[in-house]
Coordinates of C-alpha atoms in Angstrom, one line a residue:
X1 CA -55.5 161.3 -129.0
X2 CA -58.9 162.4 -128.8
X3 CA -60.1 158.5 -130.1
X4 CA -58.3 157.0 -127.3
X5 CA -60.0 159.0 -124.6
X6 CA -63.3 158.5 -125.9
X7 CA -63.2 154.8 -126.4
X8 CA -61.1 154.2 -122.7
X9 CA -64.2 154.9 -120.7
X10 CA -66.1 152.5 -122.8
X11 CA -63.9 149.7 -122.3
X12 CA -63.6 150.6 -118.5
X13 CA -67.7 150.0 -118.4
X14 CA -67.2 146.9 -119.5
X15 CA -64.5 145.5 -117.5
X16 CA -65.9 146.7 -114.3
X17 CA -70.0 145.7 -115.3
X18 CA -68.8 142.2 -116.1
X19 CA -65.1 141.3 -114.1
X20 CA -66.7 141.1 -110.9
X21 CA -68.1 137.8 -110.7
X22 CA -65.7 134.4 -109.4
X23 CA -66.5 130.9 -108.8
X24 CA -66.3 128.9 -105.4
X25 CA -65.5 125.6 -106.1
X26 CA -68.1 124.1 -103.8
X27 CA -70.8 126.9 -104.3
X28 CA -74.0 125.8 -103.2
X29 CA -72.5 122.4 -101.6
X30 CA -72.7 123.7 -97.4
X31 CA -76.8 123.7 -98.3
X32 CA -76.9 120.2 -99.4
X33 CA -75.0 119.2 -96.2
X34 CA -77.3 120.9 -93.7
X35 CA -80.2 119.5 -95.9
X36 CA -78.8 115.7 -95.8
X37 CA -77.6 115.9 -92.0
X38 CA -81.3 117.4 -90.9
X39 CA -82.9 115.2 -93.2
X40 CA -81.2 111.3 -91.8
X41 CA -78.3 112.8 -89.8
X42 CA -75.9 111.8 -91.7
X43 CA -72.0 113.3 -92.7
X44 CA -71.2 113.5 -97.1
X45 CA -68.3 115.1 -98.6
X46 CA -67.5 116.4 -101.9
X47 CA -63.7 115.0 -102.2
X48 CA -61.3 117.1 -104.0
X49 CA -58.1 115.6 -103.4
X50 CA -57.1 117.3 -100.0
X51 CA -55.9 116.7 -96.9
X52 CA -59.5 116.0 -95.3
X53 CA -59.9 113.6 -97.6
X54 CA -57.1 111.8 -96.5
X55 CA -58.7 111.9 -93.4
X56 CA -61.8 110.5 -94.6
X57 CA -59.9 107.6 -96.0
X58 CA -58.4 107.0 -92.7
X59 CA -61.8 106.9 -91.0
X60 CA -63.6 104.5 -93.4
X61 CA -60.4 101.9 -93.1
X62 CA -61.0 101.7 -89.4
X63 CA -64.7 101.7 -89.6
X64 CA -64.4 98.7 -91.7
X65 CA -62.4 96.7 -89.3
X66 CA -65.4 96.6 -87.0
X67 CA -68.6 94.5 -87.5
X68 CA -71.1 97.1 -89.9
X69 CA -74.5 97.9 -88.9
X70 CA -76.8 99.3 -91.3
X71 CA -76.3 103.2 -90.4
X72 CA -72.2 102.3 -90.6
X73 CA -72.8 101.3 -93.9
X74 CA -74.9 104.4 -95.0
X75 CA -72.5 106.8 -93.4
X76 CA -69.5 105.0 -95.9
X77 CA -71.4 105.2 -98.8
X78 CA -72.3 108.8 -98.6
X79 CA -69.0 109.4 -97.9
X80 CA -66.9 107.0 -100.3
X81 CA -69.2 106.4 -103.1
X82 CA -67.7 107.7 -106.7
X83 CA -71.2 107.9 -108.5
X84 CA -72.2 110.0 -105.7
X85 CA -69.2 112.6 -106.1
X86 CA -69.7 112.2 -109.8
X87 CA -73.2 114.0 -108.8
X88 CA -71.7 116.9 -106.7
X89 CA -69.9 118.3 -110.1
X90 CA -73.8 119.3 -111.4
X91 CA -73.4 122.1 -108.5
X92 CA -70.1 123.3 -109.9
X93 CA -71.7 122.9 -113.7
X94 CA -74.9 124.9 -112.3
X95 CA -72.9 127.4 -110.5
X96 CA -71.1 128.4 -113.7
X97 CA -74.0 128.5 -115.0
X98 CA -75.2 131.2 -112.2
X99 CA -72.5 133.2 -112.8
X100 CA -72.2 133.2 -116.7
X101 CA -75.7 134.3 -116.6
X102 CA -74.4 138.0 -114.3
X103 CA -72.1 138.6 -117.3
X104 CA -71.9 141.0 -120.1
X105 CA -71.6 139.7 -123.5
X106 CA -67.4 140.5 -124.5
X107 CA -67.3 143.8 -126.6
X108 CA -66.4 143.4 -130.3
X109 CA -63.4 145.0 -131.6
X110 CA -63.3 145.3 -135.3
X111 CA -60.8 147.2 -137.5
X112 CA -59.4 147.8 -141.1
X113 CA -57.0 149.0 -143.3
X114 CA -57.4 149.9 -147.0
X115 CA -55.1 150.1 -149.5
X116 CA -55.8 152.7 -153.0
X117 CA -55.9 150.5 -155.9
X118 CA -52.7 150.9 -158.0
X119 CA -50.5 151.9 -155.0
X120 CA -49.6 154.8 -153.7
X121 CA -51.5 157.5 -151.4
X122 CA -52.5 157.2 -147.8
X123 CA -53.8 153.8 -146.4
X124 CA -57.7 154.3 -145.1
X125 CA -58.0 153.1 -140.8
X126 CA -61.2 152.0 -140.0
X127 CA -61.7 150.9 -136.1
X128 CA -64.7 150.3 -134.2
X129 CA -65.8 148.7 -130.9
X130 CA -69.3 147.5 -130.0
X131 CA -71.0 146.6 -126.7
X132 CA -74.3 144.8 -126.6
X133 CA -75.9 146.9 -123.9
X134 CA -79.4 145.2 -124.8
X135 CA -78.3 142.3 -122.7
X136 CA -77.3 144.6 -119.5
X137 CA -81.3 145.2 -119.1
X138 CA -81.6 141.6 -119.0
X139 CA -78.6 140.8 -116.7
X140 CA -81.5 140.8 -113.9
X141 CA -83.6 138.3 -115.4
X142 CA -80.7 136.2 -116.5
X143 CA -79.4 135.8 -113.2
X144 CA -82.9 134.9 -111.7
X145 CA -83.4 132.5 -114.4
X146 CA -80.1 130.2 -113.5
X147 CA -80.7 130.9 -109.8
X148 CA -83.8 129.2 -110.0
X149 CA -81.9 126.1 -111.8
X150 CA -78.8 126.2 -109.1
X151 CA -81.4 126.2 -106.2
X152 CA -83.1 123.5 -108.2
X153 CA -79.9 121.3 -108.3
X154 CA -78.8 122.1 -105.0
X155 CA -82.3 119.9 -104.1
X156 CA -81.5 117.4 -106.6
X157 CA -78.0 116.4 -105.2
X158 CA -79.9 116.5 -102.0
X159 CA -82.3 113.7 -103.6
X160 CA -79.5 111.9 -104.8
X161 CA -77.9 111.6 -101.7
X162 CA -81.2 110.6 -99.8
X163 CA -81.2 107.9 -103.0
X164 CA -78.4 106.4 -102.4
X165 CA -79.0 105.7 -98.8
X166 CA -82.1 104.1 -99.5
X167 CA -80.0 101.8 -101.9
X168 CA -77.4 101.1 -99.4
X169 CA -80.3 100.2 -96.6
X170 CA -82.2 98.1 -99.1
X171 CA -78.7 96.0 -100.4
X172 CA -77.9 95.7 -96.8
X173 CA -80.9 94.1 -95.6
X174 CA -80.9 92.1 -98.7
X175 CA -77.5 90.8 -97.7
X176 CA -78.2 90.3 -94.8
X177 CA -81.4 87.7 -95.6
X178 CA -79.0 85.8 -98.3
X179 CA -76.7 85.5 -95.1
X180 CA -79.2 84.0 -93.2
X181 CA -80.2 81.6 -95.9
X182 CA -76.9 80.4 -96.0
X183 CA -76.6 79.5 -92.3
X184 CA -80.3 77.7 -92.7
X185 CA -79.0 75.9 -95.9
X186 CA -76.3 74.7 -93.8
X187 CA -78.1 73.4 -91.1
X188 CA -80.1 71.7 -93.3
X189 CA -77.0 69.9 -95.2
X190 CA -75.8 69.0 -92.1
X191 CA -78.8 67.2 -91.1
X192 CA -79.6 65.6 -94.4
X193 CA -76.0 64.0 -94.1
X194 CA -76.6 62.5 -91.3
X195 CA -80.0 61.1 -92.0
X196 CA -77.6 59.7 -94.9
X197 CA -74.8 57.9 -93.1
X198 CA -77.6 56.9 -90.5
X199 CA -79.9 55.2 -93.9
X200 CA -76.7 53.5 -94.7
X201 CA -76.0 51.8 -91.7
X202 CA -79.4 51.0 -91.7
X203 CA -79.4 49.6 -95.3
X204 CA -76.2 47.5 -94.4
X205 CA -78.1 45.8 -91.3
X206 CA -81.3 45.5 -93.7
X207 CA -83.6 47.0 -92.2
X208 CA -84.6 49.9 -95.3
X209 CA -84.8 49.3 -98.8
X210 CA -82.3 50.5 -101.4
X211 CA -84.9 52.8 -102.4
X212 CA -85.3 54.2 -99.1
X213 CA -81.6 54.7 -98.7
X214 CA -81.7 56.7 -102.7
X215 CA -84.1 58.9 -101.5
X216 CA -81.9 59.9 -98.4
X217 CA -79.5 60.8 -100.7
X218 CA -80.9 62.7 -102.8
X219 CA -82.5 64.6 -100.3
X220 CA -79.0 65.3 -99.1
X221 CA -77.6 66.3 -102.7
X222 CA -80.5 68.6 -103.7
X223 CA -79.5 70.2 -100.0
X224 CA -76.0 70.4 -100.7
X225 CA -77.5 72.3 -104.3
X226 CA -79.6 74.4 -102.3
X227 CA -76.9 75.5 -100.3
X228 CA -74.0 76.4 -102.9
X229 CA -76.9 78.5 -105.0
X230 CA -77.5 80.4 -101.2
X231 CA -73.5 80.7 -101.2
X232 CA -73.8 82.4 -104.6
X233 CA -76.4 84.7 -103.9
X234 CA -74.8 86.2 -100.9
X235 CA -71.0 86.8 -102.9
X236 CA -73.6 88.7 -105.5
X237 CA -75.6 90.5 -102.6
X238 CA -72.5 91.4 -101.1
X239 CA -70.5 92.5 -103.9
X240 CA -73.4 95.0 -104.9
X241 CA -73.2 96.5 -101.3
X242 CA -69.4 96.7 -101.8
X243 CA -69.8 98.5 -105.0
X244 CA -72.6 101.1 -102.7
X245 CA -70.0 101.9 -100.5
X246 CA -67.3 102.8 -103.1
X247 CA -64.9 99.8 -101.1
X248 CA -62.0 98.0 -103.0
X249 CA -59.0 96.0 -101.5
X250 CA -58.6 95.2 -98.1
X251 CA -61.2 97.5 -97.0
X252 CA -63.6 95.2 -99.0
X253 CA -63.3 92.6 -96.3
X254 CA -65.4 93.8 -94.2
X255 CA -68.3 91.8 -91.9
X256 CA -71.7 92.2 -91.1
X257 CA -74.0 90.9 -88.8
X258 CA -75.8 88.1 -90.9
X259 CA -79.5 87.7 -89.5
X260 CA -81.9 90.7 -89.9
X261 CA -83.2 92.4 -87.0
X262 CA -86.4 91.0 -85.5
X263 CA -89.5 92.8 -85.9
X264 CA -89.8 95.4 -83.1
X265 CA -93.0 94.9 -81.3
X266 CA -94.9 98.6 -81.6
X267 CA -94.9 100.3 -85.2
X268 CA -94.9 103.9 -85.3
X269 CA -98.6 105.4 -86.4
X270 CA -98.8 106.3 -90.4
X271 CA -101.5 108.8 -89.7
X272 CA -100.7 111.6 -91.9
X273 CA -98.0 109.8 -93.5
X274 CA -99.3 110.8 -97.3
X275 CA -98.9 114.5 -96.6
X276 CA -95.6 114.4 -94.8
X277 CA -94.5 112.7 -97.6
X278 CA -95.3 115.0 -100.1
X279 CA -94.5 118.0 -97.4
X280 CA -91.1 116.5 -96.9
X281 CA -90.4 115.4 -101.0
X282 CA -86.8 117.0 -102.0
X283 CA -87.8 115.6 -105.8
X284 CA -91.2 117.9 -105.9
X285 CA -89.3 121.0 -104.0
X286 CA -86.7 120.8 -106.9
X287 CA -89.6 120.1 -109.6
X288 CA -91.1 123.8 -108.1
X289 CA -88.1 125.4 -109.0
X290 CA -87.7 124.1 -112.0
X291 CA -91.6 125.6 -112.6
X292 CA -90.3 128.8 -111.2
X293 CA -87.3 128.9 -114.0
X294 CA -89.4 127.7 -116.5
X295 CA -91.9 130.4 -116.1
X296 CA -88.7 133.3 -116.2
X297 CA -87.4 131.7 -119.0
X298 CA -91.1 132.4 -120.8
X299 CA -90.8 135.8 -119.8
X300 CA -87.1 136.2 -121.0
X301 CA -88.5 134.9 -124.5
X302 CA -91.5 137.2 -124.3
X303 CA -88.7 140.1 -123.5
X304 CA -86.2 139.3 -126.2
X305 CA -88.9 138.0 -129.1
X306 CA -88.6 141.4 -131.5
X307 CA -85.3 142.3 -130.8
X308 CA -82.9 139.6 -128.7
X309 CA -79.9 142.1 -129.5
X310 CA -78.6 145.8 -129.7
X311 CA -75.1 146.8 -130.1
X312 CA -73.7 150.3 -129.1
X313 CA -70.2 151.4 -129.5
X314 CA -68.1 153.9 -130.8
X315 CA -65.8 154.1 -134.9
X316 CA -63.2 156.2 -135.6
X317 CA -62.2 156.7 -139.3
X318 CA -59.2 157.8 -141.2
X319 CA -59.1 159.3 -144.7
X320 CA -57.3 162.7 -145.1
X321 CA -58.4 162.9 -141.1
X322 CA -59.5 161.6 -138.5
X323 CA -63.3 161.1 -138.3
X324 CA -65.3 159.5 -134.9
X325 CA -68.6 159.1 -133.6
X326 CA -71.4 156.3 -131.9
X327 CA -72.4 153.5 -133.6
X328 CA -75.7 151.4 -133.5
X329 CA -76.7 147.9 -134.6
X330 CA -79.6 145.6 -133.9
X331 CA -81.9 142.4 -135.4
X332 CA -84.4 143.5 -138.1
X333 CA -87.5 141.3 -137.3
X334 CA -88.4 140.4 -140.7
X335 CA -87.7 136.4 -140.9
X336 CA -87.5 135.6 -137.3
X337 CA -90.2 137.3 -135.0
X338 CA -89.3 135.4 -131.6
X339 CA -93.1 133.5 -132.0
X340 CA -91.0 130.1 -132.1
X341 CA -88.7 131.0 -128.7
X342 CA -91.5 132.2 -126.7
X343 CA -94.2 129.3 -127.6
X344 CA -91.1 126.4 -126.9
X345 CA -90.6 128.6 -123.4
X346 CA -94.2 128.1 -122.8
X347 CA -94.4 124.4 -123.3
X348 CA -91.6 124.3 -121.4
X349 CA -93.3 125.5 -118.8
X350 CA -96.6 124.0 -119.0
X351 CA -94.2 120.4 -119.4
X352 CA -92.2 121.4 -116.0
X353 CA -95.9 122.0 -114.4
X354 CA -98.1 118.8 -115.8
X355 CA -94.4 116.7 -114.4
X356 CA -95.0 118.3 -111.1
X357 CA -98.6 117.7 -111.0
X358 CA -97.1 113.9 -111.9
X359 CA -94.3 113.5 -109.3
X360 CA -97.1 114.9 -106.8
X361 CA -99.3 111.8 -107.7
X362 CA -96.4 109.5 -108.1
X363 CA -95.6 110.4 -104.5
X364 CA -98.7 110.1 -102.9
X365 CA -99.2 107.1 -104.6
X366 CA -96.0 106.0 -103.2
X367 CA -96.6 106.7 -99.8
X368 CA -99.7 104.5 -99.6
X369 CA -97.5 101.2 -101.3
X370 CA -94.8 101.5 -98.7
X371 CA -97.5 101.4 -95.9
X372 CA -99.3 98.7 -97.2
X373 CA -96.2 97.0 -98.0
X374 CA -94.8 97.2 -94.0
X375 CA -98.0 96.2 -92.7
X376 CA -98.5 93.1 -94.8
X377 CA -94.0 92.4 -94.5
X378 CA -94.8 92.4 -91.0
X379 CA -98.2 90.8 -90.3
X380 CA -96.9 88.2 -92.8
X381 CA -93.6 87.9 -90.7
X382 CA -95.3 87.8 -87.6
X383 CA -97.6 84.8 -88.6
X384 CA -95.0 82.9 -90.1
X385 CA -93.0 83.2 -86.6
X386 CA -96.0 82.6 -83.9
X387 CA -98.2 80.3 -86.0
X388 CA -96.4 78.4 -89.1
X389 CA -93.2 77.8 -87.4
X390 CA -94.4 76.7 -84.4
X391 CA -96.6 74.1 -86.4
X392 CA -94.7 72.7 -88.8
X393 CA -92.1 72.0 -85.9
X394 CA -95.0 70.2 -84.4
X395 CA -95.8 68.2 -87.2
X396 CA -92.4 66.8 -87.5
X397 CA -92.0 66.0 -84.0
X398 CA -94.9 63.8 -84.3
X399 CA -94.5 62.5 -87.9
X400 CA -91.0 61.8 -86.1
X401 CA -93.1 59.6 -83.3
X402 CA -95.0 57.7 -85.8
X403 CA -92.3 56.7 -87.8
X404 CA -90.1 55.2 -85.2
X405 CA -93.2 53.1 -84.3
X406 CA -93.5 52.3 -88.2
X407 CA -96.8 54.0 -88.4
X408 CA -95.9 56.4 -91.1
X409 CA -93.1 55.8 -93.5
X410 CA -90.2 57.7 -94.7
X411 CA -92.1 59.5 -97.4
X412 CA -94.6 60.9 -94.9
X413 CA -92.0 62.4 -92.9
X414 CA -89.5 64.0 -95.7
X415 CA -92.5 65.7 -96.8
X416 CA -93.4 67.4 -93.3
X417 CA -89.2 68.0 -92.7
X418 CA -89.5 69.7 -96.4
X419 CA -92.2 71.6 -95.3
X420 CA -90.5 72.7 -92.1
X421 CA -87.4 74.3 -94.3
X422 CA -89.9 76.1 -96.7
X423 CA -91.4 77.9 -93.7
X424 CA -88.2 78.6 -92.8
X425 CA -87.5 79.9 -95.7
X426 CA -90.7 82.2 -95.7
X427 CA -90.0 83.5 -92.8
X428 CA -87.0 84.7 -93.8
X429 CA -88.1 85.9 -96.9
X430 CA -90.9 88.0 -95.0
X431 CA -88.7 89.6 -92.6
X432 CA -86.4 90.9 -95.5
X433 CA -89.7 92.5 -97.5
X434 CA -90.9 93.7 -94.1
X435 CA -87.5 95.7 -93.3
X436 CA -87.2 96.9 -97.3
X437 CA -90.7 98.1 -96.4
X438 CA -89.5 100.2 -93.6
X439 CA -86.2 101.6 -95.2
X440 CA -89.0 102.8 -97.9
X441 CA -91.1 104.6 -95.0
X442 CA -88.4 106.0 -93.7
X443 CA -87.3 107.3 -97.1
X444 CA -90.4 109.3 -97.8
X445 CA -90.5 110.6 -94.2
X446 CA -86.8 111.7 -94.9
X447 CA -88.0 113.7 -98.2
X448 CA -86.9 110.9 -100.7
X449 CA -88.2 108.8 -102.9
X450 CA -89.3 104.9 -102.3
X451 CA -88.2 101.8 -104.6
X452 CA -91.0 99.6 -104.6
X453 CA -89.3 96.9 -106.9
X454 CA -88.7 93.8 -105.0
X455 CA -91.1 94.1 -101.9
X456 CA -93.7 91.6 -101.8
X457 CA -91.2 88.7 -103.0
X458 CA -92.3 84.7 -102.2
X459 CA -90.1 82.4 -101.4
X460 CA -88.9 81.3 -104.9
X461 CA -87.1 84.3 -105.6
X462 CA -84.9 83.2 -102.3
X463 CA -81.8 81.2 -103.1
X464 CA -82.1 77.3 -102.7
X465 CA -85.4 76.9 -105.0
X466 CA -84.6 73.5 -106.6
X467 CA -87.5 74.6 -109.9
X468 CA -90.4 72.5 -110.7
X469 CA -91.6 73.5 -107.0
X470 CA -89.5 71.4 -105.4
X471 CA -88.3 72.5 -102.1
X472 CA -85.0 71.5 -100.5
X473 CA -85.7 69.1 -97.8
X474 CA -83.8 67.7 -94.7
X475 CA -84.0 64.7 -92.5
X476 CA -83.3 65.2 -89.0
X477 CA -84.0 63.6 -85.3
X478 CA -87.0 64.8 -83.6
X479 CA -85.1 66.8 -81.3
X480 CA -83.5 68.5 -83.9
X481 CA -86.2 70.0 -85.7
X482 CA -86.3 73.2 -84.2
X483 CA -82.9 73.7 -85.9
X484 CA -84.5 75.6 -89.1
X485 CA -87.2 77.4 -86.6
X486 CA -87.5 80.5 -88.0
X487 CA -84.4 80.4 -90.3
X488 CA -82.0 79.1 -88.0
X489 CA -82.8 81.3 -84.7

C-alpha cells in the first residue's frame, strides 16, 4: 500500500507538468492575415473544408463571371490557389513543433518478475518508474527555441503569400501583352489579305508581275504564321494564370481585358526606395529569427553537452518483503562529450547569419534592378509611342505616295509596312517589361521579393518572330496604316 502512495504523486507531477498543452488548428494563421491585408490589402484563407469555404467558392464563381482586372485576379489566387494552402500546413507542422517542445519527456515504467530456478518458492517483483527531470530545466529553453522557428514561419507564409501575388501580377500582364499581340497579328492578316486579292486582280489585268503577286502572298502566309504562333502563346499565357488562381471547369472561362494599361504620366519618386526595401523585407525578418533560434539552439547544445539526460524515479522490490526507495540514472561522458552537438549548433548559427548578411545584399541589390528596370520599361515605352510610331506611320504613308506614282516599287514599301508591325510589336513588348517592372517595385515596397527573370525582353521573345530575323509584314492602303499604331490602339 505504502508503494502505491508513494509512486501516485509522482505520476500526478507528470500528468499535470506535461497535459496542459493543446493545438489550435490555425495557430499562428490570424498574424499572417493582418500581415498580408496591411501589407497589399488583400483577403487569404486557410480552407479546411467548412462552411466559409463554401462561401468562398460561391464568391470566386461570381467574381469570375465579370471581366478580371489585375487586383480581381490576385484577390482569387490568394484565396483559391492549392500550392498556397499546401503552404499554410507549415504553421500547423511548426505549431506542433511549439508545443512538443513545452512537454515532458513520458515517464518510463519498467517491471519484472523472476522465477527460482528448479521451481518452487516465491516469484521475485521488481517495478520501477523513471522521470527525466533533466529536461524540465530545459522546458524554458525548448519552448524559446521553437518559438523562434513558429514566429519565423509565420513570416515565411507571409512571404509566400506576397510571392504568389507577384506571380499572379506578372502572368497577368504577360497575358494580357500575348492578347494584344493577337489582336495586332490580326489586323495585320487582314490587311495582308487584301493587299492579296487586290495583287490578284491586278495580276489578272497585267499590270504586276507574277513575282510581284508571290511576294504578296507570302507576305500574307508568313502573317497568317505569325498570328496562329500569337494564338498559341496566349492559350499558354492564359492557362499558366489559370493554374495561379487554382480555377478548373466553368470557372476557368473567365475574361480579361486584353491591352495593358497605358503608362500613367507621373511615376512615384524611388528616393529611399533601397532602405524601404530592406525595412519592409518579410524574407530578412524571417531570416532574423531564424538567427535568433539558431543562436538558442547553440546554447541548448552548450547546456546539454556533458550530460543531455537524468532520470529520477522511484523501485519497489519484492523478495521475502517488500523493499522501496529513489532511483537515479544519467549519461557517463566518456565516448560522447557533446563537442560535436555544440560546434554543428554553432555553424548553424554562423550559416543562418552569413545567409542573412546574403539575403540583405541580394535585396538591396534587388531593389536597384527593379528601378532601373521601370525607368528604362518606361522611357523605352514612351519613345516607342511619341517618336518610333509616329515615324514609321509616316514613312508608309509616304512610301504609300510614291508608289502609286511608280516612284518606289513594291519591295520598298513591304519593307517600311514590315517595319511599321515590328514597332508595333516593340511597343508592346516595352509596355509589358515596363508594367512587370512595376509589379516588382511594388513587391519590394510590399516586403517581398522581386523576379527579375524576363524584364528587359526584345521583341523576339514576342510571339509572331518568323526566325532568321525576319519580321512579319503587312500590306495595307495608306490610310490604313495607323491600324498597327502602337499595337493596335
Amino acid at each position: 500500500m505504502n508503494k502505491k502512495s508513494n509512486a501516485l504523486p509522482l505520476a500526478l507531477l507528470t500528468l499535470a507538468l506535461g497535459g496542459c498543452a493543446s493545438i489550435a488548428p490555425t495557430a499562428g494563421f490570424d498574424d499572417v492575415q493582418t500581415e498580408v491585408s496591411r501589407r497589399i490589402d488583400k483577403r487569404v484563407q486557410w480552407r479546411s473544408g467548412n462552411t466559409e469555404d463554401q462561401a468562398i467558392t460561391t464568391e470566386i464563381s461570381e467574381m469570375v463571371k465579370k471581366e478580371l482586372d489585375v487586383e480581381s485576379a490576385v484577390q482569387i489566387a490568394l484565396l483559391n490557389n492549392h500550392e498556397l494552402q499546401a503552404v499554410y500546413e507549415s504553421l500547423g507542422i511548426s505549431q506542433a513543433n511549439l508545443v512538443q517542445a513545452g512537454l515532458l519527456r513520458n515517464p518510463v515504467f519498467n517491471a519484472a518478475i523472476l522465477f527460482p530456478n528448479g521451481g518452487g518458492g516465491r516469484a521475485e517483483l521488481d517495478f520501477g518508474i523513471a522521470q527525466d527531470f533533466l529536461s524540465l530545466f530545459y522546458l524554458s529553453l525548448n519552448k524559446r527555441l521553437a518559438g523562434a522557428r513558429f514566429e519565423a514561419a509565420k513570416l515565411e507564409v507571409s512571404a509566400a503569400v506576397l510571392g504568389l501575388a507577384l506571380n499572379v501580377r506578372s502572368q497577368f500582364y504577360r497575358t494580357q501583352a500575348a492578347n494584344q499581340m493577337v489582336e495586332l497579328f490580326q489586323q495585320v492578316v487582314a490587311n495582308t489579305e487584301a493587299s492579296y486579292v487586290f495583287a490578284k486582280r491586278l495580276r489578272d489585268a497585267g499590270n504586276i508581275t507574277d513575282l510581284a503577286l508571290y511576294q504578296e502572298r507570302s507576305l500574307y502566309e508568313e502573317s497568317r504564321l505569325g498570328l496562329a504562333a500569337a494564338e498559341t502563346s496566349v492559350a499558354v499565357e492564359r492557362e499558366q494564370l489559370t493554374a495561379l488562381m487554382g480555377l478548373w471547369g466553368a470557372d476557368a472561362r473567365w475574361t480579361i481585358e486584353p491591352r495593358l494599361p497605358e503608362i500613367p504620366a507621373d511615376e512615384p519618386k524611388a528616393d529611399g526606395f533601397e532602405a524601404r526595401a530592406i525595412e519592409a523585407s518579410l524574407s530578412l525578418a524571417a531570416r532574423r529569427k531564424q538567427i535568433e533560434a539558431a543562436a538558442t539552439g547553440l546554447g541548448f547544445a552548450n547546456a546539454t553537452a556533458l550530460i543531455p539526460s537524468f532520470q529520477a524515479g522511484f523501485a519497489a522490490e519484492r523478495e521475502e518483503d517488500w523493499e522501496r526507495g529513489p532511483t537515479f540514472g544519467f549519461q557517463v561522458p566518456l565516448f560522447d562529450t557533446g563537442q560535436a552537438r555544440s560546434f554543428a549548433a554553432r555553424s548553424q548559427l554562423r550559416q543562418a547569419q552569413a545567409e542573412y548578411a546574403a539575403l540583405a545584399v541580394a535585396t538591396r541589390s534587388a531593389a536597384r534592378t527593379a528601378y532601373v528596370a521601370l525607368t528604362s520599361a518606361r522611357d523605352r515605352a514612351v519613345f516607342v509611342k511619341n517618336v518610333v510610331l509616329p515615324l514609321r506611320s509616316q514613312i508608309v504613308d509616304k512610301t504609300f505616295l510614291q508608289y502609286n506614282a511608280m516612284q518606289v516599287g513594291v519591295f520598298q514599301l513591304l519593307t517600311a509596312q514590315r517595319e511599321q508591325v515590328a514597332a508595333a510589336r516593340e511597343y508592346i513588348a516595352t509596355l509589358r517589361d515596363y508594367w512587370l517592372a512595376k509589379s516588382n517595385m511594388q513587391q519590394l515596397a510590399s516586403g517581398g521579393m522581386a523576379q527579375m527573370n524576363g524584364l528587359g525582353a526584345s521583341m523576339e521573345s514576342m510571339p509572331g518572330s518568323m526566325g532568321g530575323g525576319m519580321e512579319p509584314s503587312s500590306v495595307m492602303s495608306g490610310s490604313s496604316s495607323e491600324s498597327v499604331n502602337q499595337g493596335g490602339h
